Coordinates of C-alpha atoms and ligand atoms in Angstrom, one line a residue:
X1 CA -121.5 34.5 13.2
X2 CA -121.6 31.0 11.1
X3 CA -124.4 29.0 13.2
X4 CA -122.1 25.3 14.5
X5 CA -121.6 22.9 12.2
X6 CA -123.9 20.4 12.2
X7 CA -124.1 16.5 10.6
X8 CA -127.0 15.7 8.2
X9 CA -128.0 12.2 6.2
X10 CA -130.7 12.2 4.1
X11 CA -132.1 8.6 2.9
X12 CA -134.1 8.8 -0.5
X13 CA -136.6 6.5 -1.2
X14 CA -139.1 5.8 -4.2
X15 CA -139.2 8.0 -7.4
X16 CA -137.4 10.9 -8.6
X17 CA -139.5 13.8 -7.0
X18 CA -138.0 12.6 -3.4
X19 CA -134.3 12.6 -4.9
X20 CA -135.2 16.2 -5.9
X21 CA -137.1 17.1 -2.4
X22 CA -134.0 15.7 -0.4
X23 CA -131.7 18.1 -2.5
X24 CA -134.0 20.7 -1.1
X25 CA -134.1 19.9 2.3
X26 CA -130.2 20.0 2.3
X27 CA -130.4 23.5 0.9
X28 CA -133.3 24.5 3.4
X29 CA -131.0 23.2 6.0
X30 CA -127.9 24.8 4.8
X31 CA -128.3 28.3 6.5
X32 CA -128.5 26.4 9.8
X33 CA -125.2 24.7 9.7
X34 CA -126.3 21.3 8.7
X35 CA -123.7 19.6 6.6
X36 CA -124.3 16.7 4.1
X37 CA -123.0 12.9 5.9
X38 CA -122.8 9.7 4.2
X39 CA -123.1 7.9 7.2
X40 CA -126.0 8.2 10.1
X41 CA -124.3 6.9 12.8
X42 CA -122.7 10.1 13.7
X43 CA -125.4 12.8 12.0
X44 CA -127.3 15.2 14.3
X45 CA -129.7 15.2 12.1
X46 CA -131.6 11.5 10.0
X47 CA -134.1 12.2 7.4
X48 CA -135.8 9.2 6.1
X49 CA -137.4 10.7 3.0
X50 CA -139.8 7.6 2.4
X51 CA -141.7 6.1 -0.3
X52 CA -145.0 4.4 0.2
X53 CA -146.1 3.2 -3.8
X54 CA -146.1 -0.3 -2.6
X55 CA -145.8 -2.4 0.5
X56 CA -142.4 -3.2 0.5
X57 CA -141.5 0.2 0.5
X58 CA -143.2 1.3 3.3
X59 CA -142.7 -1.2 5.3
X60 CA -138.4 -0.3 5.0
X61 CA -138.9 2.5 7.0
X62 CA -140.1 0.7 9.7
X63 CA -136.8 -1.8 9.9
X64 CA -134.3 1.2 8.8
X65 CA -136.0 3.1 12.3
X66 CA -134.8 -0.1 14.2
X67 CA -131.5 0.3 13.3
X68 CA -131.1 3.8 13.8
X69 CA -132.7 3.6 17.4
X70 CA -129.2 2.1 18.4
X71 CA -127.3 5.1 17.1
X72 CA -129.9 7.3 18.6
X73 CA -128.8 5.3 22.4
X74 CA -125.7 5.9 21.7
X75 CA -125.9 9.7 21.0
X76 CA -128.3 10.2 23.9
X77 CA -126.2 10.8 26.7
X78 CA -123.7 13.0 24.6
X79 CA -123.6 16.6 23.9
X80 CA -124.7 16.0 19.8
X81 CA -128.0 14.0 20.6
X82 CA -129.3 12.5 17.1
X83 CA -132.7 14.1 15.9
X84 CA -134.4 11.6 13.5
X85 CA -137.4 13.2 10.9
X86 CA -139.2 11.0 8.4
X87 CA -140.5 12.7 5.5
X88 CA -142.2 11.8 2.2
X89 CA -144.9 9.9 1.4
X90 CA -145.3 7.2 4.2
X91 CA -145.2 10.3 6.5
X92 CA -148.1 11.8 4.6
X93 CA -149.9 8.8 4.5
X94 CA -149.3 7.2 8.0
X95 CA -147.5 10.0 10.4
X96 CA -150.0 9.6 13.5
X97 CA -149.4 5.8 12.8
X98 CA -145.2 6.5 12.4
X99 CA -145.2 8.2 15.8
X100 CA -147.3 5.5 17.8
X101 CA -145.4 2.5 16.3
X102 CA -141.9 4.4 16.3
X103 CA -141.3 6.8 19.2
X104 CA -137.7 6.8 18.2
X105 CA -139.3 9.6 15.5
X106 CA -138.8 13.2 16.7
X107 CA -141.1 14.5 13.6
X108 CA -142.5 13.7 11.0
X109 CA -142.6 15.9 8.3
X110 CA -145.1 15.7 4.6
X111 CA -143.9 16.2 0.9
X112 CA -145.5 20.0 0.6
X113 CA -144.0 21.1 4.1
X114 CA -140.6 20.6 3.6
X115 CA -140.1 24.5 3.8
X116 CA -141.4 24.4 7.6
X117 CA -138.0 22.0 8.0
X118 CA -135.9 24.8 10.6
X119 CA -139.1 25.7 12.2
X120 CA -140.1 22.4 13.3
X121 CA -136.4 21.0 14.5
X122 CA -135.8 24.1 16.3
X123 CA -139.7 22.9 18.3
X124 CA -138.6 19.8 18.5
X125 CA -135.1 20.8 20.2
X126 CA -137.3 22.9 22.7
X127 CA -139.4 19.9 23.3
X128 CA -142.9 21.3 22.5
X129 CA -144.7 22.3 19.6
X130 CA -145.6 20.6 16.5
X131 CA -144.2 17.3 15.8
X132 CA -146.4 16.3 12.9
X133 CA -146.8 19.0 9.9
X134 CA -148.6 17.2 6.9
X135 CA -150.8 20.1 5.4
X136 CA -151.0 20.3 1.7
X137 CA -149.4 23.7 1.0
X138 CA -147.6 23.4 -2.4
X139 CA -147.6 27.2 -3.3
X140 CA -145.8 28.0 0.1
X141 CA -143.2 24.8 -0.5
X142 CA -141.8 25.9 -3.4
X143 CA -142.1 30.1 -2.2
X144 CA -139.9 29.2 0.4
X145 CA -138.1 27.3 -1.4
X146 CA -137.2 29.3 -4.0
X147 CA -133.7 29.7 -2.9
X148 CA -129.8 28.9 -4.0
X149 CA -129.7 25.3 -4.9
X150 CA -126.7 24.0 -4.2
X151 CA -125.8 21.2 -7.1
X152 CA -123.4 18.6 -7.8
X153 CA -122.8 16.7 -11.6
X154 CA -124.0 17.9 -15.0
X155 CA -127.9 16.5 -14.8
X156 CA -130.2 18.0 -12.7
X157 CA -133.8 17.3 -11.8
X158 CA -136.2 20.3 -11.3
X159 CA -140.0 19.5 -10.1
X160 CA -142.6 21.5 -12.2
X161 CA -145.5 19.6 -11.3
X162 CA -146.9 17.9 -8.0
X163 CA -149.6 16.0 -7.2
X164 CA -151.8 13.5 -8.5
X165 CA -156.2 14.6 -9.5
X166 CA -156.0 10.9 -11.6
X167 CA -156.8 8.8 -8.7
X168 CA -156.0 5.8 -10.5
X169 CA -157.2 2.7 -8.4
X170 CA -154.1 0.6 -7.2
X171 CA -152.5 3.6 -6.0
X172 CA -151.8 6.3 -3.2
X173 CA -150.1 9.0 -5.3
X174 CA -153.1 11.3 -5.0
X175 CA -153.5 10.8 -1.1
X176 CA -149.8 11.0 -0.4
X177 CA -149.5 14.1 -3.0
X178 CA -152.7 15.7 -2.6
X179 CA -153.9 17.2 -5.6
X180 CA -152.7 18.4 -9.2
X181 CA -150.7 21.7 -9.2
X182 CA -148.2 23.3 -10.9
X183 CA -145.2 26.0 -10.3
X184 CA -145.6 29.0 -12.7
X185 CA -143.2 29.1 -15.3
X186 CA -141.0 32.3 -14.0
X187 CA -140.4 30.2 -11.0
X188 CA -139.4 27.2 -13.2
X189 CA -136.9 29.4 -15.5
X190 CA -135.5 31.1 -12.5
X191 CA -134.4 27.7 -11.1
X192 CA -133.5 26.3 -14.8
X193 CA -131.3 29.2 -15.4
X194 CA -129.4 29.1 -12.1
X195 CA -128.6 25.5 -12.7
X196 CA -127.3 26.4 -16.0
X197 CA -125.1 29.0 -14.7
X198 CA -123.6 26.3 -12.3
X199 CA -122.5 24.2 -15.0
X200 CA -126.1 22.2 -15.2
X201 CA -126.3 20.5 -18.6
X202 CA -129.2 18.3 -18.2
X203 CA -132.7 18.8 -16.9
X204 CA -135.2 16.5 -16.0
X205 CA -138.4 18.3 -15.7
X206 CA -140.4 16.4 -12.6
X207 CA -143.9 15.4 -11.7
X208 CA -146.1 12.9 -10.8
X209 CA -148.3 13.5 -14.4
X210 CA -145.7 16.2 -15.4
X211 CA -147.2 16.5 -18.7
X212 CA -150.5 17.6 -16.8
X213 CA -148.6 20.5 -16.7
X214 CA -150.8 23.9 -16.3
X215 CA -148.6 26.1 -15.7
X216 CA -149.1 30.2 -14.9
X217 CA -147.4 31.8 -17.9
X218 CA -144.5 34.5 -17.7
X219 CA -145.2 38.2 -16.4
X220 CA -145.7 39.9 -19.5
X221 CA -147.0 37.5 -21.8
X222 CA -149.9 37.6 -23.5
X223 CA -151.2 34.0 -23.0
X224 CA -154.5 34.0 -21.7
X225 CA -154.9 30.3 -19.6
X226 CA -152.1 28.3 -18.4
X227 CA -148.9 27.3 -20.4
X228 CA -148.6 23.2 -21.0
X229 CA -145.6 21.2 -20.9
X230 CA -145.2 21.9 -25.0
X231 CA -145.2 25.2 -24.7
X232 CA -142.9 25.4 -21.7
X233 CA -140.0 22.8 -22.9
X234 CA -139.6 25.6 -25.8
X235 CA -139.2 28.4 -23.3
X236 CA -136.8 26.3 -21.1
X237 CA -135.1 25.1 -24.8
X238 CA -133.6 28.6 -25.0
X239 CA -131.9 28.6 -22.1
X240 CA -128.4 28.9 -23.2
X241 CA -125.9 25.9 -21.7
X242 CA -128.9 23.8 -21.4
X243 CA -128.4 21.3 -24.0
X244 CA -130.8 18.5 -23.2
X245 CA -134.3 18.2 -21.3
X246 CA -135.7 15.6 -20.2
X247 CA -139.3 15.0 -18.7
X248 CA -141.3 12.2 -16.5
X249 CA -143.6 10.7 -15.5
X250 CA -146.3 11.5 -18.3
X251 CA -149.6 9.9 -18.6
X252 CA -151.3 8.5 -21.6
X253 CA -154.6 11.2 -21.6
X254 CA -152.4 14.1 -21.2
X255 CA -149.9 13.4 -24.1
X256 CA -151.1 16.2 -26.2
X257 CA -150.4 17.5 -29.8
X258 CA -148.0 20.6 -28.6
X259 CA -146.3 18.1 -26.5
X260 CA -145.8 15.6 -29.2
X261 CA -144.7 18.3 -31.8
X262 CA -142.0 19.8 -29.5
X263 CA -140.3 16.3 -30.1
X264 CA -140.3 16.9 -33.9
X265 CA -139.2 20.6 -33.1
X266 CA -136.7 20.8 -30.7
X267 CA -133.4 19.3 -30.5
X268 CA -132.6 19.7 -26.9
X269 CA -135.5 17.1 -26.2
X270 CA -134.1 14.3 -25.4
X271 CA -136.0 11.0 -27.9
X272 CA -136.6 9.1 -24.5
X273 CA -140.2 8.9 -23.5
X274 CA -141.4 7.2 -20.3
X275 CA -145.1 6.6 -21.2
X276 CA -147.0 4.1 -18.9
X277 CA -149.7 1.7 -19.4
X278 CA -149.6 -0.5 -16.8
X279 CA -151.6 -3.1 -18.5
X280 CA -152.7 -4.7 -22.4
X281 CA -156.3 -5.6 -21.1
X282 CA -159.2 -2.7 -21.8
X283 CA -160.6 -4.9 -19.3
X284 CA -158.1 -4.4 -16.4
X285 CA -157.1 -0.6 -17.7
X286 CA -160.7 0.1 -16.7
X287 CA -160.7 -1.6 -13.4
X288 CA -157.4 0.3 -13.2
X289 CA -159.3 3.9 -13.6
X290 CA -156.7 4.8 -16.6
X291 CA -159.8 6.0 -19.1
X292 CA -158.1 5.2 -22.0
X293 CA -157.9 2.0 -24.1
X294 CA -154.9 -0.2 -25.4
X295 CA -155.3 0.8 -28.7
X296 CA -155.8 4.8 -27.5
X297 CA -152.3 4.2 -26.2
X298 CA -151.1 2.6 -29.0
X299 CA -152.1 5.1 -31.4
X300 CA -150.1 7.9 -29.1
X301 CA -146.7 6.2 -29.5
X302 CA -147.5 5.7 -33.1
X303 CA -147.9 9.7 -33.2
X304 CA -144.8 10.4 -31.2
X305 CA -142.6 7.6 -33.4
X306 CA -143.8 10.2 -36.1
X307 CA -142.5 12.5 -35.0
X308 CA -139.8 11.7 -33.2
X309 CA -138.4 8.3 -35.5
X310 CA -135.8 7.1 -33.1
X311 CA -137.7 7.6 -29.8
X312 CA -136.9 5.7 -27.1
X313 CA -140.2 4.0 -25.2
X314 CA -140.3 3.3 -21.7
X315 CA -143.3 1.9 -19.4
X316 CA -144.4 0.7 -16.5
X317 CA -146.3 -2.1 -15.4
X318 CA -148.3 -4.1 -13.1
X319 CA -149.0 -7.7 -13.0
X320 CA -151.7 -9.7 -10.8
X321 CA -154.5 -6.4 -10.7
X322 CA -157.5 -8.5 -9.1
X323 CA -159.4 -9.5 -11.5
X324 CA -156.4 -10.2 -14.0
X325 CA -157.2 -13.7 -15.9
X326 CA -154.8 -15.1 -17.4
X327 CA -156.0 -13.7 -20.8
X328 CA -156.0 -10.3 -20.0
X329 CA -152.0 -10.9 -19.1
X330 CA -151.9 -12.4 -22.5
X331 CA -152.9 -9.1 -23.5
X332 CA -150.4 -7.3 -21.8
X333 CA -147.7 -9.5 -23.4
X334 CA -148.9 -9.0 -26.8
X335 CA -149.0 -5.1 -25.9
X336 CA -145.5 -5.3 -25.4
X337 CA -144.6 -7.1 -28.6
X338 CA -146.7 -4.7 -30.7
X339 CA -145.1 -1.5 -28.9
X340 CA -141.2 -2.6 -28.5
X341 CA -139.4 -1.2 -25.4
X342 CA -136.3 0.3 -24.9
X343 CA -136.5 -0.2 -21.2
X344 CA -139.9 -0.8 -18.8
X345 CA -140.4 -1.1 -15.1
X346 CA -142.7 -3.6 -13.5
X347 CA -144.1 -4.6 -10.5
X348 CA -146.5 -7.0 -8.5
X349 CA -149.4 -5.9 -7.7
X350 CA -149.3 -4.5 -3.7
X351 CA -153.1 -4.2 -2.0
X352 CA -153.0 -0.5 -0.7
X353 CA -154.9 0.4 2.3
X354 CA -157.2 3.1 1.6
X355 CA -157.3 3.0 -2.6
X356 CA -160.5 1.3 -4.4
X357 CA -158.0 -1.5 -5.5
X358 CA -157.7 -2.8 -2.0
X359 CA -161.5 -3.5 -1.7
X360 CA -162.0 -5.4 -4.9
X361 CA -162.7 -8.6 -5.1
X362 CA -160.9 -11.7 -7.0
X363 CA -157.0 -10.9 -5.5
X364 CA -154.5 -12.5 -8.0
X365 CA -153.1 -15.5 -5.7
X366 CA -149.4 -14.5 -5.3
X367 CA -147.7 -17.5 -6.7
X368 CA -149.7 -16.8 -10.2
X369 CA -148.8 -12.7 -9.9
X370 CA -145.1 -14.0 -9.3
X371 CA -145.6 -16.1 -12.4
X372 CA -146.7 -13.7 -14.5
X373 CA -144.4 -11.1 -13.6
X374 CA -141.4 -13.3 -14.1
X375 CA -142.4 -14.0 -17.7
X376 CA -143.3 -10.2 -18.7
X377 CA -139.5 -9.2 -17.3
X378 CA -138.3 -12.1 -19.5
X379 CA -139.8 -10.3 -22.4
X380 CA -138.9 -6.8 -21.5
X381 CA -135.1 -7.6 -20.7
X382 CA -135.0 -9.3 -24.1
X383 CA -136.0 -6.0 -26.0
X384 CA -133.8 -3.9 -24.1
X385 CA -131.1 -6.1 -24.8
X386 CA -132.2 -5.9 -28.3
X387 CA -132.4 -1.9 -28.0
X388 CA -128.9 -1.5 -26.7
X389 CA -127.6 -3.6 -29.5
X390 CA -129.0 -2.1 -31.9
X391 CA -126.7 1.3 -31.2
X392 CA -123.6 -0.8 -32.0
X393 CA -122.1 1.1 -35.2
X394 CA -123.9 4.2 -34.3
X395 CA -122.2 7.3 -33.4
X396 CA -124.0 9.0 -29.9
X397 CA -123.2 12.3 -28.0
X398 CA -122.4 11.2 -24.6
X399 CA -123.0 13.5 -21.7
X400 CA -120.3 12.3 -19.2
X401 CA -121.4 12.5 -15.9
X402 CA -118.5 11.3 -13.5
X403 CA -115.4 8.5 -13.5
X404 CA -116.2 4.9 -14.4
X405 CA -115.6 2.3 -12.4
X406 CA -112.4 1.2 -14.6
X407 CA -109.3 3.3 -14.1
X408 CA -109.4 5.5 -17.1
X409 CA -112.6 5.2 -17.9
X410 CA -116.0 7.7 -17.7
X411 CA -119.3 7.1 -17.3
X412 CA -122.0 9.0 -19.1
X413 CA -125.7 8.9 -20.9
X414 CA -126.9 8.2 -24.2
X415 CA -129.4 10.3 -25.8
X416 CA -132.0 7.4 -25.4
X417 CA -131.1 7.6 -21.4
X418 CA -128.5 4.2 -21.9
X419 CA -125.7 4.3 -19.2
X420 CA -122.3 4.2 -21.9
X421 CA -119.1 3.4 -20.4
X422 CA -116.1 4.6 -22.4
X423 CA -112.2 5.4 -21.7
X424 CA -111.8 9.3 -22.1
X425 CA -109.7 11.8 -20.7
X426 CA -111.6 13.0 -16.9
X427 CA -111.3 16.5 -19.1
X428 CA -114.8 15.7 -20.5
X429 CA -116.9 14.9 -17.2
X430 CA -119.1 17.8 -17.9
X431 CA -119.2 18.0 -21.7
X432 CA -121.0 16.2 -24.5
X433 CA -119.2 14.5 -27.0
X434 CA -119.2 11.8 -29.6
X435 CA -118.7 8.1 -29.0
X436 CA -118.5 5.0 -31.4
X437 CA -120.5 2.2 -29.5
X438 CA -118.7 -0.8 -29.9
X439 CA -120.7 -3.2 -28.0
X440 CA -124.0 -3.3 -25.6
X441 CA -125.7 -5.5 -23.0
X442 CA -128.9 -5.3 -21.0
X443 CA -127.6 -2.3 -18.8
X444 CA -125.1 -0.6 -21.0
X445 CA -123.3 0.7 -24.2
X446 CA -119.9 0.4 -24.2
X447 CA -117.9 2.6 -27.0
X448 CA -114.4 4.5 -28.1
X449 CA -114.6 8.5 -28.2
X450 CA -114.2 8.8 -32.1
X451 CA -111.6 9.7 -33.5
X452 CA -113.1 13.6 -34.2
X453 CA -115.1 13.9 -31.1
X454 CA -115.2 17.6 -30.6
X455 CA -116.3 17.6 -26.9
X456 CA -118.9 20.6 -26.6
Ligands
LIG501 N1 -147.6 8.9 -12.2 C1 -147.1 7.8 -12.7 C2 -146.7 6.7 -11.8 C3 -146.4 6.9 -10.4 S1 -146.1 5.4 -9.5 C4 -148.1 7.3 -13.7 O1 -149.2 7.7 -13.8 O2 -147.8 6.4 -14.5 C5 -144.9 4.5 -10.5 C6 -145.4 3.2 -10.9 O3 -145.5 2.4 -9.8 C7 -146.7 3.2 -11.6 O4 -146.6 3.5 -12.9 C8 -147.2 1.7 -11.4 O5 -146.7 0.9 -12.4 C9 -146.5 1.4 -10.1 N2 -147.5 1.2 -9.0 C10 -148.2 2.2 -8.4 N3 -149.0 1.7 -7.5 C11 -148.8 0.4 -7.4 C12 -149.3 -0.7 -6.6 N4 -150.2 -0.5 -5.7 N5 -148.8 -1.9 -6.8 C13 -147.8 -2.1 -7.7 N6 -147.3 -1.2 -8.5 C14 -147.8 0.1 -8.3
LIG502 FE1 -150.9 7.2 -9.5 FE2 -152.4 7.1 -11.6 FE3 -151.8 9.4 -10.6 FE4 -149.9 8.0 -11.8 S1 -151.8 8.9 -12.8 S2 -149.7 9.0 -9.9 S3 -150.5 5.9 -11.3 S4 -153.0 7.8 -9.6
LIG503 FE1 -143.2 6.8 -3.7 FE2 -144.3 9.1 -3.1 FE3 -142.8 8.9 -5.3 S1 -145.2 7.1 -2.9 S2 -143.1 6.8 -5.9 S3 -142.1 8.7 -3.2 S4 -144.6 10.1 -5.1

């Protein structure tokens, strides 16, 4: 007999690992009747699948458990009681803390245990047991769940790598992750393939240093260590239906050769590299704990441009590290004139309890971090401006992903990762096909399917 149907709502914060863990839970869930719900108000079942990189984001979880308490009142007295779970990294890092400060929380639950999911809601529904499972246990996570993924759309993401050994010193990655470990490759092809087979076009191969990447190589073959990200991309390249890969988040010391060649050697690799730095000072980099220099950085994009001409370059990062003057910001400015990216990320500085950061002395004031920060977007939103102009005239495959917001039109990606709006038939959500760009601004290409697009 089909267990009762049951309501579930996922909310996904931070990076791109806990939009892939949430996918899992629902699968995980599945068997027990829980359905997906875009609203919590009348799920059985909340999961706040948190993020806790910097204070902001940890500090949402807090407000978005205030509002649900009034859902939860309103449940209580009915027969469908609301159970609310927070998962991810503020529940690694803080759960006893969660459950003191927020006793509207019925469990909390860490990244690596997210296969224990039925066990502890079925403990929690018969009152006792366990109500705080944060063990580091990634072999068993992705045993268990090895499972039917259930997918939606034409790009996929598919976690290789978890776990942080780089212990950087702003940040809480390798307390929240626990340590560096990767899936063996079998287990990543088995996945890979059964996306394909569902109509999956698009990987995104996931980690937190995902070109770390160690993994155990196939049954049979003769390798004797580990396979690396190179050497897997080509395995996953032959994959038939697969037609682009994509990686992230990589890190500067583990950009090696293999890796860099498979950008020269294989067309399925998207030329979109997300490669951060963080900072342009040597000085700050080695507050920071990166071990590598500017220039050492410098020197790796110049070797991927190589060999990959038209490669897309995307960063990350952080103004207002103590101890930034304002000449080592300088630096960081010049950095990004001498490198050129297509798109960047950047934040503020946030002091996090427990990292070697938070203990240092010489704090940037905030109104000079705020400063700063404001004029390194300026810069970066100028040369992706410049980026996505410079594809009008050019002729990309577009993988369309889903309708546009204009009747008539879809919306799809550029090889270089650009969002490109375009009027075409919904015939081609799915497929890959060719599209004249005929103009761009900061966020998007906009083009015409050309006149002998052959949608593949
Ligand atoms: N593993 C990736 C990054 C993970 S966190 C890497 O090594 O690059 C994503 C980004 O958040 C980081 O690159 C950094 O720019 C930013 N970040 C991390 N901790 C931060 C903090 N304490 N304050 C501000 N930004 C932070
Ligand atoms: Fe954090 Fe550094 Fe590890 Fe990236 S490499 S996850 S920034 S500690
Ligand atoms: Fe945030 Fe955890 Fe990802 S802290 S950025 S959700 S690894």
């Amino acid at each position: 007999m089909a267990p009762p149907r049951k309501k579930l709502f996922i909310k996904t914060y931070g990076c791109q690992m806990n939009v892939y863990d949430s996918e899992r839970m629902r699968d995980v869930l599945a068997p027990l009747g829980y359905e997906p719900s875009d609203r919590p108000d009348d799920a059985d079942l909340v999961i706040l699948n948190t993020c806790h990189i910097r204070e902001k984001a940890a500090e949402k979880v807090y407000s978005e458990l205030g509002r649900l308490r009034a859902h939860k009142d309103e449940k209580a007295d009915t027969d469908a009681p609301m159970t609310i779970a927070v998962a991810g990294c503020v529940a690694q890092a803080e759960g006893e803390e969660i459950m003191r400060r927020a006793p509207v929380v019925d469990l909390v639950v860490g990244p690596q245990t997210y296969h224990k999911l039925p066990e502890l809601i079925a403990q929690t529904h018969r009152a006792r047991g366990e109500r705080l499972e944060t063990e580091f246990e990634p072999v068993a996570k992705f045993d268990a769940l090895g499972g039917d993924r259930h997918v939606e759309g034409y790009s996929a993401f598919l976690t290789v790598q978890e776990g942080c050994d780089k212990f950087c010193t702003f940040c809480v990655v390798p307390y929240t992750r626990g340590a560096e470990w990767s899936r063996p490759v079998d287990q990543i092809v088995h996945e890979a393939r059964q996306l394909a087979s569902k109509g999956v076009r698009e990987i995104t191969l996931l980690g937190q240093n995902v070109n770390a990447y160690h993994g155990s190589p196939p049954a049979g073959s003769e390798a004797d260590g580990p396979w690396g990200l190179g050497q897997l991309l080509h395995h996953l390249a032959r994959i038939g239906g697969l037609d682009r890969i994509r990686y992230t988040t990589s890190h500067p010391n583990d950009m090696d050769d293999a890796l860099i060649a498979a950008h020269a050697e294989l067309d399925c690799l998207m030329p979109y590299l997300h490669l951060p730095v963080q900072s342009g000072s040597d000085k700050v980099l080695k507050a920071m704990n990166r071990r590598h220099t500017f220039a050492d950085y410098a020197r790796i994009i110049e070797k991927i441009r190589a060999a990959r001409p038209d490669i897309a370059i995307s960063g990350d990062f952080i103004v207002g590290f103590p101890g930034e003057t304002d000449g080592d910001f300088e630096a960081t400015m010049q950095g990004v004139r001498e490198i050129n990216y297509a798109s960047a990320f950047s934040f503020k500085y946030s002091r996090r309890p427990g990292t070697p950061g938070a203990a240092l002395p010489m704090q940037v004031p905030e109104d000079v971090s705020s400063d700063r920060l404001q004029r390194l977007q300026a810069l970066l939103e100028t040369q992706q401006s410049a980026f996505n102009a410079q594809q009008i005239g050019r002729r990309l495959p577009v993988l369309f992903e889903r309708a546009g917001r204009e009747p008539g039109q879809l919306h799809g990606r550029s090889p270089y990762l650009q969002a490109v709006h375009c009027k075409a038939p919904a015939e081609l959500i799915g497929k890959i096909a060719e599209v004249d760009i005929v103009a761009a601004t900061r966020n998007s290409l906009t083009g015409a399917l050309s006149a002998e697009a052959d949608a593949a």
